[in-house]
Amino acid sequence: MLKLVNGILIAAMLVMAFWLYGLERRSREVERKIAVLSGEIDEQREMIALLDAEWAALTSPRRIEALAVKYLHLESLKPTQIITQSDITDRIPEGDGPSAPDGDGSPSGGISEEIQ
């Protein structure tokens, strides 16, 4: 009887050893995959940093101004060209803009009569 129990225990120990070996092998595979993915993440972060620097260089105001002068022949904005909202109402003549509706209330403002 003791030999049978010892045999069962040895068999169980061998099964557990093989199971543990397989588990260790799978965990090392996963560790290798994690290392590969970490390397890829680092490469992508470097690429993002490079693209951010390139974007900053391409959108710098000095570069855009130089390109505008070279290709569009535009001039720089002068301080006299900037006006406030109150200046706009002073510069619009009274006659411009939509006319009031006719006496009959049509929103066309008598345009249809003028055309005929």
PDB file of C-alpha atoms in Angstrom:
ATOM      1  CA  MET A   1       0.000   0.000   0.000  1.00  0.00           C
ATOM      2  CA  LEU A   2       2.833   2.389   0.844  1.00  0.00           C
ATOM      3  CA  LYS A   3       4.432   1.746  -2.564  1.00  0.00           C
ATOM      4  CA  LEU A   4       1.156   2.669  -4.281  1.00  0.00           C
ATOM      5  CA  VAL A   5       0.852   5.960  -2.349  1.00  0.00           C
ATOM      6  CA  ASN A   6       4.521   6.781  -3.100  1.00  0.00           C
ATOM      7  CA  GLY A   7       3.959   6.025  -6.807  1.00  0.00           C
ATOM      8  CA  ILE A   8       0.895   8.279  -6.916  1.00  0.00           C
ATOM      9  CA  LEU A   9       2.785  11.068  -5.160  1.00  0.00           C
ATOM     10  CA  ILE A  10       5.760  10.737  -7.537  1.00  0.00           C
ATOM     11  CA  ALA A  11       3.410  10.814 -10.550  1.00  0.00           C
ATOM     12  CA  ALA A  12       1.634  13.878  -9.137  1.00  0.00           C
ATOM     13  CA  MET A  13       5.014  15.526  -8.546  1.00  0.00           C
ATOM     14  CA  LEU A  14       6.076  14.834 -12.155  1.00  0.00           C
ATOM     15  CA  VAL A  15       2.764  16.214 -13.514  1.00  0.00           C
ATOM     16  CA  MET A  16       3.146  19.350 -11.381  1.00  0.00           C
ATOM     17  CA  ALA A  17       6.779  19.769 -12.540  1.00  0.00           C
ATOM     18  CA  PHE A  18       5.735  19.609 -16.218  1.00  0.00           C
ATOM     19  CA  TRP A  19       2.825  21.985 -15.576  1.00  0.00           C
ATOM     20  CA  LEU A  20       5.162  24.406 -13.765  1.00  0.00           C
ATOM     21  CA  TYR A  21       7.710  24.206 -16.605  1.00  0.00           C
ATOM     22  CA  GLY A  22       4.996  25.041 -19.177  1.00  0.00           C
ATOM     23  CA  LEU A  23       3.753  27.930 -17.051  1.00  0.00           C
ATOM     24  CA  GLU A  24       7.283  29.337 -16.752  1.00  0.00           C
ATOM     25  CA  ARG A  25       7.827  29.046 -20.513  1.00  0.00           C
ATOM     26  CA  ARG A  26       4.567  30.884 -21.255  1.00  0.00           C
ATOM     27  CA  SER A  27       5.401  33.631 -18.768  1.00  0.00           C
ATOM     28  CA  ARG A  28       8.816  34.158 -20.424  1.00  0.00           C
ATOM     29  CA  GLU A  29       7.088  34.400 -23.818  1.00  0.00           C
ATOM     30  CA  VAL A  30       4.758  37.058 -22.447  1.00  0.00           C
ATOM     31  CA  GLU A  31       7.728  38.933 -20.953  1.00  0.00           C
ATOM     32  CA  ARG A  32       9.429  38.934 -24.381  1.00  0.00           C
ATOM     33  CA  LYS A  33       6.260  40.272 -26.011  1.00  0.00           C
ATOM     34  CA  ILE A  34       6.046  42.999 -23.365  1.00  0.00           C
ATOM     35  CA  ALA A  35       9.663  43.975 -24.047  1.00  0.00           C
ATOM     36  CA  VAL A  36       8.989  44.156 -27.809  1.00  0.00           C
ATOM     37  CA  LEU A  37       5.852  46.262 -27.277  1.00  0.00           C
ATOM     38  CA  SER A  38       7.702  48.574 -24.887  1.00  0.00           C
ATOM     39  CA  GLY A  39      10.358  49.114 -27.552  1.00  0.00           C
ATOM     40  CA  GLU A  40       7.680  49.881 -30.149  1.00  0.00           C
ATOM     41  CA  ILE A  41       5.986  52.325 -27.749  1.00  0.00           C
ATOM     42  CA  ASP A  42       9.310  54.101 -27.202  1.00  0.00           C
ATOM     43  CA  GLU A  43       9.838  54.344 -30.977  1.00  0.00           C
ATOM     44  CA  GLN A  44       6.350  55.787 -31.440  1.00  0.00           C
ATOM     45  CA  ARG A  45       6.948  58.344 -28.681  1.00  0.00           C
ATOM     46  CA  GLU A  46      10.179  59.424 -30.386  1.00  0.00           C
ATOM     47  CA  MET A  47       8.310  59.709 -33.697  1.00  0.00           C
ATOM     48  CA  ILE A  48       5.601  61.836 -32.046  1.00  0.00           C
ATOM     49  CA  ALA A  49       8.237  64.122 -30.546  1.00  0.00           C
ATOM     50  CA  LEU A  50       9.903  64.442 -33.957  1.00  0.00           C
ATOM     51  CA  LEU A  51       6.591  65.234 -35.650  1.00  0.00           C
ATOM     52  CA  ASP A  52       5.746  67.813 -32.956  1.00  0.00           C
ATOM     53  CA  ALA A  53       9.073  69.540 -33.561  1.00  0.00           C
ATOM     54  CA  GLU A  54       8.520  69.461 -37.327  1.00  0.00           C
ATOM     55  CA  TRP A  55       4.993  70.854 -36.923  1.00  0.00           C
ATOM     56  CA  ALA A  56       6.304  73.664 -34.729  1.00  0.00           C
ATOM     57  CA  ALA A  57       8.914  74.524 -37.348  1.00  0.00           C
ATOM     58  CA  LEU A  58       6.416  74.435 -40.212  1.00  0.00           C
ATOM     59  CA  THR A  59       3.841  76.598 -38.441  1.00  0.00           C
ATOM     60  CA  SER A  60       6.181  79.199 -37.029  1.00  0.00           C
ATOM     61  CA  PRO A  61       4.872  82.702 -37.721  1.00  0.00           C
ATOM     62  CA  ARG A  62       8.197  83.861 -39.212  1.00  0.00           C
ATOM     63  CA  ARG A  63       8.195  81.022 -41.751  1.00  0.00           C
ATOM     64  CA  ILE A  64       4.566  81.595 -42.700  1.00  0.00           C
ATOM     65  CA  GLU A  65       5.172  85.324 -43.079  1.00  0.00           C
ATOM     66  CA  ALA A  66       8.195  84.688 -45.302  1.00  0.00           C
ATOM     67  CA  LEU A  67       6.185  82.282 -47.472  1.00  0.00           C
ATOM     68  CA  ALA A  68       3.312  84.764 -47.696  1.00  0.00           C
ATOM     69  CA  VAL A  69       5.672  87.510 -48.821  1.00  0.00           C
ATOM     70  CA  LYS A  70       7.401  85.224 -51.318  1.00  0.00           C
ATOM     71  CA  TYR A  71       4.372  83.540 -52.903  1.00  0.00           C
ATOM     72  CA  LEU A  72       1.361  85.713 -52.129  1.00  0.00           C
ATOM     73  CA  HIS A  73       3.039  89.091 -52.331  1.00  0.00           C
ATOM     74  CA  LEU A  74       1.192  90.215 -49.233  1.00  0.00           C
ATOM     75  CA  GLU A  75       2.235  93.085 -47.046  1.00  0.00           C
ATOM     76  CA  SER A  76       2.318  93.169 -43.283  1.00  0.00           C
ATOM     77  CA  LEU A  77      -0.690  94.473 -41.402  1.00  0.00           C
ATOM     78  CA  LYS A  78      -0.391  98.123 -40.449  1.00  0.00           C
ATOM     79  CA  PRO A  79      -1.764  99.478 -37.168  1.00  0.00           C
ATOM     80  CA  THR A  80      -3.918 101.950 -39.095  1.00  0.00           C
ATOM     81  CA  GLN A  81      -5.833  99.057 -40.677  1.00  0.00           C
ATOM     82  CA  ILE A  82      -7.189  97.896 -37.331  1.00  0.00           C
ATOM     83  CA  ILE A  83     -10.488  99.482 -36.328  1.00  0.00           C
ATOM     84  CA  THR A  84     -12.918  99.024 -33.464  1.00  0.00           C
ATOM     85  CA  GLN A  85     -16.538  97.990 -33.692  1.00  0.00           C
ATOM     86  CA  SER A  86     -17.743 101.540 -33.111  1.00  0.00           C
ATOM     87  CA  ASP A  87     -15.680 102.689 -36.122  1.00  0.00           C
ATOM     88  CA  ILE A  88     -17.542 100.237 -38.340  1.00  0.00           C
ATOM     89  CA  THR A  89     -20.923 101.870 -37.729  1.00  0.00           C
ATOM     90  CA  ASP A  90     -19.402 105.273 -38.505  1.00  0.00           C
ATOM     91  CA  ARG A  91     -18.017 104.057 -41.856  1.00  0.00           C
ATOM     92  CA  ILE A  92     -21.197 102.405 -43.204  1.00  0.00           C
ATOM     93  CA  PRO A  93     -23.357 104.848 -45.194  1.00  0.00           C
ATOM     94  CA  GLU A  94     -27.005 105.156 -44.242  1.00  0.00           C
ATOM     95  CA  GLY A  95     -28.411 104.120 -47.647  1.00  0.00           C
ATOM     96  CA  ASP A  96     -26.695 100.725 -47.730  1.00  0.00           C
ATOM     97  CA  GLY A  97     -28.391  97.688 -46.318  1.00  0.00           C
ATOM     98  CA  PRO A  98     -31.823  96.073 -46.666  1.00  0.00           C
ATOM     99  CA  SER A  99     -34.813  98.308 -47.184  1.00  0.00           C
ATOM    100  CA  ALA A 100     -37.866  98.348 -44.955  1.00  0.00           C
ATOM    101  CA  PRO A 101     -40.874  96.211 -45.935  1.00  0.00           C
ATOM    102  CA  ASP A 102     -43.625  97.739 -48.092  1.00  0.00           C
ATOM    103  CA  GLY A 103     -46.849  98.975 -46.699  1.00  0.00           C
ATOM    104  CA  ASP A 104     -48.341  95.571 -47.559  1.00  0.00           C
ATOM    105  CA  GLY A 105     -45.736  93.929 -45.300  1.00  0.00           C
ATOM    106  CA  SER A 106     -43.877  91.942 -47.953  1.00  0.00           C
ATOM    107  CA  PRO A 107     -40.232  91.409 -47.028  1.00  0.00           C
ATOM    108  CA  SER A 108     -39.117  92.038 -50.631  1.00  0.00           C
ATOM    109  CA  GLY A 109     -39.237  95.785 -49.980  1.00  0.00           C
ATOM    110  CA  GLY A 110     -40.872  96.628 -53.306  1.00  0.00           C
ATOM    111  CA  ILE A 111     -38.207  94.979 -55.421  1.00  0.00           C
ATOM    112  CA  SER A 112     -40.770  93.061 -57.469  1.00  0.00           C
ATOM    113  CA  GLU A 113     -42.538  96.322 -58.470  1.00  0.00           C
ATOM    114  CA  GLU A 114     -39.245  97.885 -59.464  1.00  0.00           C
ATOM    115  CA  ILE A 115     -38.391  94.952 -61.724  1.00  0.00           C
ATOM    116  CA  GLN A 116     -41.729  95.132 -63.600  1.00  0.00           C
TER     117      GLN A 116
END
